[in-house]
Amino acid sequence: MVPLKGISKAPESPSAKIFFDFIILSFFSFGLLVVYKFQFASKEYLSLCVTDLNLFPRRGSGWDAAGCVGGCGRENPNRKWPIMKPTGERNTLRVPTTRQTLEPGRIMPPRKSSQISKTPPPVFLTPALDYLGAVTMFKTNRTRQDYGCKRGTHLMKGAALLAGALALAACTSSIPAKHNAATEPTAAGTGQGEVTLVAYDSFPLSEETIAAFKKKTGYDLKVVKSGDGVELTNKIILTKDAPLGDAVFGMDNNTAQAAVKAGALADFTGQLAPSVTKARGAEKQLVPIDQGEVCVNYDIKYFQDKGLKPPATFDDLAAPAYQNLTVVQSPQTSTPGLAFMLATIKAKGENSWQNYWKALKANGVKVTDSWDTAFNADFTAGGNKNKSAAYPIMVSYASSPAWAVNEAGDATTIGNVPDTCYRQVEYAAVLQNAKNPEGAAALVKFLTEETAQKDLVENNYMYPVLDSVSLPEPLAKFGAPSGKAVSLDDKQVSEKREAWVRAWTEIMS
């Protein structure tokens, strides 16, 4: 306590502090026992048990004292601690929670701070509490009745335990910090509950980064995958009144303006690093997370084996020498597919781009619904889950060659066509009508910070928006920006995108 101005405070010895704390807490304990004996003798008022005191929450879990859904009054035979556990699906997290699920992607609102304990138990108390059975009963999946929390049976036990624990805590806190450093709990965020992120299918955050988010903010993270970027944006718009989650990641500079215009995104007011430049015209809603260049890629080995020169221009893709060799994504569902279509509009002009696509169609171009499908099933230098993959040319990213670097780190099997690159920025945002807007804002901010930025660079092969994060060596050497990427004005794209996609659909159907 800071002494009042102008009044000095005499030094206080640790032993004297311990003595007076013990006297005060003894009176407090006695008072609780008196309350039990005289004030609450009637069983109608004895509904309090030790688990209702919110004294000893499990470290970092954000649960109510008795581990019940909505409190001790409800049964919860299937309660589980909120431990993040990845499933077999890539980067999909299913996070057990103490809150009921209304439907996939929709959760109950977080409890008020008065309902959830925020302070973990001191480490030094854990053995004593386990011995007394206070913590042990929290570890079970029983209901309140199984704990024996019937009216009038446990208030005295709770009072004694409370007084003893507080006395021990007070005495220990009087010891100088250097002798007690090991007992200090690890600092953690104060957020409670779960944040649901709606993202595209290839959302890349590692388990370590998700754990770092939990530690920094206190929130658990649940990821709902919703197709590729365009499909994701459409879902966000269609469900704006009953959103699929709390935050969204994966819209880009060619699609996000539609979500803003539809009123599907809430304002973000958090502080960001200076290098994180807001989207022009949507500064309040969109937060840039990563950036890249959508380019035509090719399989270097394929063209070497065939003795064929790799493509170098848009026109090459429509030439007879490259017939039936190219796979692209649909601009109806995929952000890379949309970016490639926009790149052809930029290159050929609004009066000629449709003729170019007619030529591509005649030359046997294949269209898939997503980047994942094209890269893993069709591209000969990609994931090649489909052993019959037969397309050595694919619309992908300038950074893709870094993915295919050999073990020696001196060569790659994927090449770029720099003259076909189109700039892309991917955004995150808080969803309008989110159940947990505070948690969503914390997540969006976290995605712009160093831990998440490094992870996105290494696992998503995109470029960071944070200046302090440098590219890892393979990406800097083989997948650096082309320096030739073009883009159309975001406003122009927002106004004409639907008409352009309709025209493309008529050509390719």
Coordinates of C-alpha atoms in Angstrom, one line a residue:
M1 CA 0.0 0.0 0.0
V2 CA 1.3 3.4 -0.9
P3 CA 1.3 5.8 2.2
L4 CA -0.6 9.0 1.9
K5 CA 1.3 12.0 0.8
G6 CA 3.2 13.7 3.7
I7 CA 2.8 10.8 6.1
S8 CA 5.7 8.5 6.7
K9 CA 5.2 4.8 7.3
A10 CA 7.3 2.9 9.8
P11 CA 9.0 -0.2 8.6
E12 CA 7.2 -3.4 9.3
S13 CA 9.0 -6.6 10.1
P14 CA 7.9 -9.9 8.3
S15 CA 7.2 -11.6 11.6
A16 CA 5.0 -8.9 12.9
K17 CA 3.1 -9.0 9.6
I18 CA 2.6 -12.7 9.9
F19 CA 1.3 -12.4 13.5
F20 CA -1.2 -9.7 12.7
D21 CA -2.4 -11.4 9.5
F22 CA -2.9 -14.6 11.5
I23 CA -4.9 -12.8 14.2
I24 CA -7.2 -11.0 11.6
L25 CA -7.8 -14.2 9.7
S26 CA -8.5 -16.2 12.9
F27 CA -11.3 -13.6 13.7
F28 CA -12.6 -14.0 10.1
S29 CA -12.7 -17.8 10.5
F30 CA -14.5 -17.5 13.8
G31 CA -17.0 -15.1 12.2
L32 CA -17.8 -17.6 9.5
L33 CA -18.4 -20.3 12.1
V34 CA -20.7 -18.0 14.0
V35 CA -22.6 -17.3 10.8
Y36 CA -23.1 -21.0 10.3
K37 CA -24.1 -21.7 13.9
F38 CA -26.6 -18.9 14.5
Q39 CA -27.6 -17.2 11.2
F40 CA -28.1 -20.1 8.9
A41 CA -29.5 -22.8 11.1
S42 CA -32.6 -23.1 9.0
K43 CA -32.1 -25.6 6.1
E44 CA -33.9 -23.3 3.7
Y45 CA -30.9 -20.9 3.8
L46 CA -28.1 -23.5 3.8
S47 CA -27.6 -23.9 0.1
L48 CA -24.0 -22.9 0.0
C49 CA -21.2 -25.4 -0.3
V50 CA -17.5 -25.1 -0.6
T51 CA -17.5 -25.5 -4.3
D52 CA -19.7 -22.4 -4.6
L53 CA -17.0 -20.2 -3.2
N54 CA -15.0 -20.1 -6.4
L55 CA -11.8 -20.4 -4.5
F56 CA -9.8 -22.9 -6.5
P57 CA -10.3 -22.8 -10.2
R58 CA -8.2 -25.1 -12.3
R59 CA -5.2 -23.2 -13.7
G60 CA -6.1 -21.4 -16.9
S61 CA -9.3 -23.2 -17.6
G62 CA -12.0 -20.6 -17.1
W63 CA -14.6 -22.8 -15.5
D64 CA -17.2 -22.3 -12.8
A65 CA -16.4 -23.4 -9.3
A66 CA -18.2 -26.7 -9.4
G67 CA -17.5 -27.5 -13.0
C68 CA -21.2 -27.3 -13.9
V69 CA -22.8 -26.0 -17.0
G70 CA -24.4 -22.8 -16.0
G71 CA -23.7 -23.4 -12.3
C72 CA -24.2 -26.0 -9.7
G73 CA -27.9 -26.2 -10.3
R74 CA -27.6 -28.1 -13.5
E75 CA -26.4 -31.6 -14.1
N76 CA -23.5 -32.1 -16.4
P77 CA -22.5 -35.7 -16.5
N78 CA -20.3 -35.2 -19.6
R79 CA -18.3 -32.3 -18.4
K80 CA -14.7 -32.2 -19.7
W81 CA -11.9 -29.8 -19.1
P82 CA -11.2 -27.5 -22.0
I83 CA -8.1 -29.2 -23.4
M84 CA -7.4 -28.4 -27.1
K85 CA -7.1 -31.6 -29.1
P86 CA -6.4 -31.8 -32.8
T87 CA -8.4 -34.3 -34.9
G88 CA -7.1 -36.1 -37.9
E89 CA -8.3 -33.3 -40.1
R90 CA -5.6 -30.8 -40.9
N91 CA -5.5 -27.9 -38.4
T92 CA -9.1 -28.6 -37.3
L93 CA -9.5 -28.1 -33.5
R94 CA -12.3 -29.4 -31.4
V95 CA -12.1 -27.8 -28.1
P96 CA -14.2 -29.4 -25.3
T97 CA -16.0 -26.7 -23.4
T98 CA -18.1 -26.3 -20.3
R99 CA -20.6 -24.4 -22.3
Q100 CA -23.5 -25.9 -24.3
T101 CA -23.4 -25.9 -28.1
L102 CA -26.5 -24.6 -29.8
E103 CA -25.4 -25.8 -33.3
P104 CA -22.2 -26.3 -35.2
G105 CA -20.2 -23.1 -35.0
R106 CA -22.6 -21.4 -32.6
I107 CA -21.9 -21.3 -28.8
M108 CA -23.5 -19.9 -25.7
P109 CA -22.3 -16.4 -24.7
P110 CA -19.4 -16.3 -22.2
R111 CA -20.3 -16.1 -18.6
K112 CA -20.0 -12.8 -16.7
S113 CA -16.8 -12.3 -14.8
S114 CA -18.8 -12.6 -11.5
Q115 CA -19.7 -16.2 -12.5
I116 CA -16.2 -17.4 -13.3
S117 CA -13.1 -17.4 -11.1
K118 CA -10.1 -15.8 -12.7
T119 CA -7.4 -16.4 -10.1
P120 CA -5.6 -19.8 -10.2
P121 CA -4.8 -21.4 -6.8
P122 CA -1.3 -20.8 -5.5
V123 CA 1.0 -23.7 -6.3
F124 CA 2.0 -24.2 -2.7
L125 CA -1.7 -24.9 -1.7
T126 CA -2.2 -27.7 -4.2
P127 CA -0.9 -30.6 -2.1
A128 CA -2.8 -29.5 1.0
L129 CA -6.0 -29.0 -1.0
D130 CA -5.7 -32.4 -2.6
Y131 CA -5.2 -33.9 0.8
L132 CA -8.4 -32.2 2.1
G133 CA -10.3 -33.3 -0.9
A134 CA -11.2 -29.8 -2.1
V135 CA -9.5 -30.1 -5.4
T136 CA -10.1 -33.8 -5.8
M137 CA -13.8 -33.4 -6.0
F138 CA -13.5 -30.8 -8.7
K139 CA -11.7 -33.3 -10.9
T140 CA -14.7 -35.7 -11.1
N141 CA -17.6 -35.6 -13.6
R142 CA -20.2 -35.7 -10.9
T143 CA -23.2 -33.4 -10.4
R144 CA -23.6 -31.1 -7.4
Q145 CA -25.6 -33.7 -5.5
D146 CA -22.7 -36.2 -6.0
Y147 CA -20.4 -33.8 -4.3
G148 CA -22.6 -34.0 -1.2
C149 CA -23.4 -30.3 -1.5
K150 CA -26.8 -30.8 0.1
R151 CA -28.4 -28.0 2.1
G152 CA -26.6 -27.3 5.4
T153 CA -23.9 -30.1 5.2
H154 CA -20.8 -28.3 4.1
L155 CA -20.8 -24.7 5.1
M156 CA -18.7 -25.4 8.3
K157 CA -16.2 -27.4 6.2
G158 CA -16.0 -24.6 3.7
A159 CA -15.5 -22.0 6.4
A160 CA -12.7 -23.9 8.0
L161 CA -11.0 -24.6 4.7
L162 CA -11.4 -21.0 3.6
A163 CA -9.9 -19.6 6.8
G164 CA -7.0 -22.1 6.8
A165 CA -6.2 -21.5 3.1
L166 CA -6.3 -17.8 3.5
A167 CA -4.1 -17.9 6.6
L168 CA -1.5 -20.0 4.8
A169 CA -1.6 -17.8 1.8
A170 CA -1.2 -14.6 3.9
C171 CA 1.7 -16.0 5.8
T172 CA 3.5 -17.2 2.7
S173 CA 2.9 -13.9 0.9
S174 CA 4.7 -12.2 3.8
I175 CA 7.9 -14.0 2.9
P176 CA 10.3 -11.9 0.7
A177 CA 9.6 -12.5 -3.1
K178 CA 13.1 -13.9 -3.8
H179 CA 12.3 -16.9 -1.5
N180 CA 8.8 -17.4 -3.0
A181 CA 9.5 -17.0 -6.8
A182 CA 8.9 -20.6 -7.6
T183 CA 5.4 -20.5 -6.3
E184 CA 4.2 -17.7 -8.5
P185 CA 1.7 -18.9 -11.2
T186 CA 2.5 -18.3 -14.8
A187 CA 1.0 -15.1 -16.1
A188 CA -2.0 -15.8 -18.3
G189 CA -4.7 -13.8 -20.1
T190 CA -7.9 -13.0 -18.3
G191 CA -10.3 -13.9 -21.1
Q192 CA -12.8 -16.6 -20.5
G193 CA -14.5 -19.1 -22.8
E194 CA -14.2 -19.9 -26.4
V195 CA -13.6 -17.9 -29.6
T196 CA -14.9 -19.4 -32.8
L197 CA -12.9 -18.5 -35.9
V198 CA -14.5 -19.0 -39.4
A199 CA -11.6 -19.6 -41.8
Y200 CA -10.8 -21.1 -45.2
D201 CA -10.0 -24.8 -45.5
S202 CA -6.2 -24.4 -45.5
F203 CA -6.1 -22.4 -42.3
P204 CA -2.5 -22.9 -41.1
L205 CA -2.0 -22.0 -37.4
S206 CA 0.1 -24.6 -35.5
E207 CA -0.9 -26.1 -32.2
E208 CA 2.0 -24.2 -30.5
T209 CA 0.6 -20.9 -31.8
I210 CA -2.9 -21.7 -30.7
A211 CA -1.6 -22.6 -27.3
A212 CA 0.3 -19.2 -27.2
F213 CA -3.0 -17.5 -28.0
K214 CA -4.6 -19.3 -25.1
K215 CA -1.8 -18.3 -22.8
K216 CA -1.8 -14.7 -23.9
T217 CA -5.5 -14.0 -23.9
G218 CA -7.1 -16.8 -21.8
Y219 CA -9.4 -17.8 -24.6
D220 CA -9.8 -21.2 -26.2
L221 CA -9.8 -21.3 -30.0
K222 CA -12.2 -23.2 -32.1
V223 CA -11.8 -23.2 -35.9
V224 CA -14.8 -23.7 -38.3
K225 CA -13.5 -24.3 -41.9
S226 CA -15.8 -23.0 -44.5
G227 CA -14.4 -23.7 -48.0
D228 CA -12.1 -21.5 -50.0
G229 CA -12.0 -17.7 -49.7
V230 CA -14.9 -16.7 -52.0
E231 CA -17.1 -19.4 -50.6
L232 CA -16.1 -18.3 -47.1
T233 CA -17.1 -14.7 -47.9
N234 CA -20.4 -15.7 -49.3
K235 CA -21.2 -17.7 -46.1
I236 CA -20.3 -14.7 -43.9
I237 CA -22.6 -12.5 -45.8
L238 CA -25.5 -15.0 -45.9
T239 CA -25.2 -15.7 -42.1
K240 CA -24.6 -12.2 -40.9
D241 CA -27.7 -12.2 -38.7
A242 CA -26.8 -15.5 -37.1
P243 CA -23.0 -15.7 -37.7
L244 CA -21.1 -19.0 -37.8
G245 CA -18.6 -17.7 -35.3
D246 CA -17.0 -14.7 -33.7
A247 CA -14.2 -13.8 -36.1
V248 CA -13.3 -14.5 -39.7
F249 CA -10.0 -15.0 -41.5
G250 CA -9.4 -15.6 -45.2
M251 CA -11.3 -12.9 -47.1
D252 CA -9.0 -11.0 -49.4
N253 CA -8.8 -7.6 -51.1
N254 CA -11.0 -8.9 -53.9
T255 CA -13.9 -10.2 -51.8
A256 CA -13.8 -8.5 -48.3
Q257 CA -15.4 -5.3 -49.5
A258 CA -18.6 -7.2 -50.3
A259 CA -18.8 -8.4 -46.6
V260 CA -18.2 -4.8 -45.4
K261 CA -21.0 -3.5 -47.7
A262 CA -23.4 -6.2 -46.5
G263 CA -22.9 -5.1 -42.9
A264 CA -21.5 -8.5 -41.9
L265 CA -18.4 -7.2 -40.1
A266 CA -18.1 -5.2 -36.9
D267 CA -15.7 -2.3 -36.3
F268 CA -12.3 -3.1 -34.9
T269 CA -10.8 -0.6 -32.5
G270 CA -7.7 -2.3 -31.3
Q271 CA -4.2 -0.8 -31.6
L272 CA -2.0 -2.3 -34.3
A273 CA 1.6 -2.0 -35.3
P274 CA 2.4 0.9 -37.7
S275 CA 3.3 -1.5 -40.5
V276 CA -0.1 -3.2 -40.4
T277 CA -1.9 -0.9 -42.9
K278 CA -5.7 -0.9 -42.8
A279 CA -7.7 -1.6 -46.0
R280 CA -8.5 1.5 -47.9
G281 CA -12.2 2.3 -47.6
A282 CA -12.8 -0.2 -44.8
E283 CA -10.3 0.9 -42.2
K284 CA -12.8 0.2 -39.3
Q285 CA -13.6 -3.4 -40.2
L286 CA -10.7 -5.1 -42.0
V287 CA -7.4 -6.0 -40.5
P288 CA -4.7 -7.3 -42.9
I289 CA -3.1 -10.5 -41.7
D290 CA -0.8 -11.6 -44.5
Q291 CA -0.1 -10.8 -48.2
G292 CA 1.0 -12.7 -51.2
E293 CA 1.0 -12.9 -55.0
V294 CA -1.2 -15.2 -57.0
C295 CA 0.9 -16.5 -60.0
V296 CA 1.0 -19.2 -62.5
N297 CA 3.3 -22.0 -61.3
Y298 CA 4.8 -24.9 -63.3
D299 CA 6.5 -28.2 -62.6
I300 CA 10.2 -27.7 -63.5
K301 CA 11.0 -31.4 -63.8
Y302 CA 8.0 -32.1 -66.1
F303 CA 9.2 -29.5 -68.6
Q304 CA 12.8 -30.7 -68.3
D305 CA 11.8 -34.3 -69.0
K306 CA 9.6 -33.3 -72.0
G307 CA 12.2 -30.9 -73.4
L308 CA 9.5 -28.2 -73.5
K309 CA 10.1 -24.6 -72.6
P310 CA 8.0 -23.5 -69.6
P311 CA 5.2 -21.0 -70.1
A312 CA 6.2 -17.3 -69.7
T313 CA 3.1 -15.3 -70.5
F314 CA -0.7 -15.5 -70.3
D315 CA -0.8 -16.2 -74.1
D316 CA 1.4 -19.3 -73.6
L317 CA -1.3 -20.9 -71.6
A318 CA -3.7 -20.8 -74.6
A319 CA -1.1 -22.0 -77.1
P320 CA -1.3 -25.5 -78.6
A321 CA 2.0 -26.5 -77.1
Y322 CA 0.4 -26.3 -73.6
Q323 CA -2.9 -27.9 -74.4
N324 CA -4.5 -29.8 -71.5
L325 CA -1.7 -28.9 -69.1
T326 CA -3.2 -26.1 -67.0
V327 CA -5.4 -26.3 -63.9
V328 CA -7.0 -23.2 -62.4
Q329 CA -9.6 -22.5 -59.6
S330 CA -13.1 -21.1 -60.1
P331 CA -13.5 -17.4 -59.3
Q332 CA -16.9 -18.4 -57.9
T333 CA -15.4 -20.2 -54.9
S334 CA -11.7 -19.6 -54.7
T335 CA -9.7 -16.4 -54.0
P336 CA -6.7 -17.5 -56.1
G337 CA -9.1 -18.3 -58.8
L338 CA -10.7 -14.9 -58.6
A339 CA -7.3 -13.2 -58.4
F340 CA -6.2 -15.1 -61.6
M341 CA -9.4 -14.0 -63.4
L342 CA -8.8 -10.4 -62.3
A343 CA -5.1 -10.7 -63.5
T344 CA -6.4 -11.6 -67.0
I345 CA -8.8 -8.7 -66.9
K346 CA -5.9 -6.4 -66.0
A347 CA -3.7 -7.9 -68.7
K348 CA -6.2 -8.1 -71.5
G349 CA -8.6 -5.3 -70.7
E350 CA -12.3 -5.3 -70.1
N351 CA -13.0 -5.7 -73.8
S352 CA -10.8 -8.7 -74.5
W353 CA -10.5 -10.8 -71.4
Q354 CA -13.6 -12.9 -72.2
N355 CA -12.1 -13.9 -75.6
Y356 CA -8.9 -15.0 -73.7
W357 CA -10.9 -17.3 -71.5
K358 CA -12.6 -18.8 -74.5
A359 CA -9.2 -19.6 -75.8
L360 CA -8.2 -21.2 -72.5
K361 CA -11.3 -23.3 -72.5
A362 CA -10.6 -24.5 -76.1
N363 CA -7.1 -25.4 -75.0
G364 CA -8.3 -27.7 -72.3
V365 CA -7.9 -25.8 -69.1
K366 CA -9.3 -27.6 -66.1
V367 CA -11.3 -25.7 -63.4
T368 CA -11.5 -26.9 -59.7
D369 CA -13.4 -25.5 -56.8
S370 CA -10.5 -24.8 -54.6
W371 CA -6.7 -24.3 -54.3
D372 CA -6.4 -27.4 -52.1
T373 CA -8.0 -29.6 -54.8
A374 CA -5.8 -28.3 -57.6
F375 CA -2.6 -28.5 -55.6
N376 CA -3.1 -31.8 -53.9
A377 CA -5.0 -33.8 -56.6
D378 CA -4.1 -32.3 -60.0
F379 CA -0.8 -30.4 -60.0
T380 CA 2.1 -32.8 -60.8
A381 CA 4.5 -30.9 -58.5
G382 CA 2.1 -30.5 -55.7
G383 CA 0.7 -32.7 -52.9
N384 CA -0.1 -35.3 -55.6
K385 CA -2.6 -37.3 -53.5
N386 CA -4.0 -38.3 -56.8
K387 CA -1.3 -40.4 -58.5
S388 CA -3.0 -39.7 -61.9
A389 CA -2.3 -36.0 -61.6
A390 CA -1.6 -34.7 -65.1
Y391 CA -1.4 -30.9 -64.9
P392 CA 2.1 -29.5 -64.7
I393 CA 0.8 -25.9 -64.8
M394 CA -1.3 -24.4 -62.0
V395 CA -2.5 -21.1 -60.6
S396 CA -0.9 -20.9 -57.2
Y397 CA 1.4 -18.4 -55.4
A398 CA 4.8 -16.8 -55.9
S399 CA 5.8 -18.4 -52.6
S400 CA 4.9 -21.9 -53.7
P401 CA 8.5 -22.8 -54.9
A402 CA 9.7 -22.5 -51.3
W403 CA 7.4 -25.4 -50.4
A404 CA 9.1 -27.7 -52.9
V405 CA 12.7 -27.1 -52.0
N406 CA 14.8 -30.2 -51.8
E407 CA 16.5 -31.6 -48.7
A408 CA 19.8 -30.0 -49.6
G409 CA 18.0 -26.6 -49.7
D410 CA 19.6 -25.6 -53.1
A411 CA 16.8 -26.3 -55.6
T412 CA 13.0 -26.5 -56.0
T413 CA 10.7 -28.4 -58.4
I414 CA 8.2 -25.5 -58.8
G415 CA 8.8 -22.4 -61.0
N416 CA 6.9 -19.1 -61.2
V417 CA 5.7 -17.1 -64.2
P418 CA 6.3 -13.6 -62.8
D419 CA 4.4 -11.8 -65.6
T420 CA 1.1 -13.4 -64.4
C421 CA 1.2 -12.4 -60.7
Y422 CA -1.6 -10.5 -59.0
R423 CA -1.3 -9.0 -55.5
Q424 CA -3.4 -10.4 -52.7
V425 CA -4.0 -9.3 -49.1
E426 CA -5.8 -11.5 -46.7
Y427 CA -7.9 -10.0 -43.9
A428 CA -9.4 -10.9 -40.5
A429 CA -12.4 -9.2 -38.9
V430 CA -14.8 -9.4 -36.0
L431 CA -18.2 -10.6 -37.1
Q432 CA -21.2 -8.5 -36.5
N433 CA -23.5 -10.1 -33.9
A434 CA -20.7 -12.3 -32.6
K435 CA -21.3 -14.1 -29.3
N436 CA -17.9 -13.3 -28.1
P437 CA -16.8 -9.9 -29.6
E438 CA -14.1 -9.3 -27.0
G439 CA -12.5 -12.7 -27.7
A440 CA -12.8 -12.1 -31.4
A441 CA -11.0 -8.7 -31.2
A442 CA -8.3 -10.4 -29.1
L443 CA -7.8 -13.0 -31.8
V444 CA -7.7 -10.5 -34.6
K445 CA -5.0 -8.5 -32.8
F446 CA -3.1 -11.7 -32.0
L447 CA -3.0 -12.6 -35.7
T448 CA -1.1 -9.4 -36.4
E449 CA 1.5 -10.0 -33.7
E450 CA 4.9 -11.7 -34.1
T451 CA 4.0 -15.2 -32.9
A452 CA 1.2 -15.7 -35.3
Q453 CA 2.9 -13.8 -38.1
K454 CA 5.9 -16.1 -38.0
D455 CA 3.6 -19.1 -38.1
L456 CA 1.7 -17.8 -41.1
V457 CA 4.9 -17.2 -43.0
E458 CA 6.3 -20.7 -42.2
N459 CA 3.1 -22.7 -42.6
N460 CA 0.9 -20.7 -45.0
Y461 CA 3.8 -19.5 -47.3
M462 CA 2.5 -16.0 -47.3
Y463 CA 4.3 -12.8 -46.6
P464 CA 3.9 -11.0 -43.2
V465 CA 2.3 -7.6 -42.7
L466 CA 4.5 -7.1 -39.6
D467 CA 7.9 -5.5 -40.6
S468 CA 9.8 -7.1 -37.7
V469 CA 9.1 -10.6 -39.1
S470 CA 11.6 -11.6 -41.8
L471 CA 11.2 -14.4 -44.4
P472 CA 12.8 -17.7 -43.6
E473 CA 15.7 -18.7 -45.9
P474 CA 13.8 -21.0 -48.3
L475 CA 11.1 -18.5 -48.8
A476 CA 13.5 -15.6 -49.2
K477 CA 15.6 -17.6 -51.7
F478 CA 12.9 -19.4 -53.8
G479 CA 9.6 -17.8 -53.0
A480 CA 10.2 -14.1 -52.6
P481 CA 7.8 -11.5 -54.1
S482 CA 8.1 -11.3 -57.9
G483 CA 8.2 -7.5 -58.0
K484 CA 5.8 -7.6 -61.0
A485 CA 2.5 -8.2 -59.3
V486 CA -0.4 -6.1 -60.5
S487 CA -3.9 -5.3 -59.0
L488 CA -7.1 -3.6 -59.9
D489 CA -8.6 -0.9 -57.7
D490 CA -10.5 -2.5 -54.8
K491 CA -13.5 -0.3 -55.4
Q492 CA -13.7 -1.3 -59.1
V493 CA -13.5 -4.9 -58.1
S494 CA -16.2 -4.5 -55.5
E495 CA -18.5 -2.9 -58.1
K496 CA -17.9 -5.2 -61.0
R497 CA -16.9 -8.6 -59.5
E498 CA -20.4 -10.1 -59.7
A499 CA -20.8 -9.2 -63.3
W500 CA -17.4 -10.4 -64.2
V501 CA -17.9 -13.7 -62.5
R502 CA -21.3 -14.2 -64.2
A503 CA -19.6 -13.5 -67.6
W504 CA -16.9 -16.0 -66.7
T505 CA -19.5 -18.6 -65.7
E506 CA -21.3 -18.3 -69.0
I507 CA -18.1 -18.8 -70.9
M508 CA -16.9 -21.9 -68.9
S509 CA -20.2 -23.6 -68.5

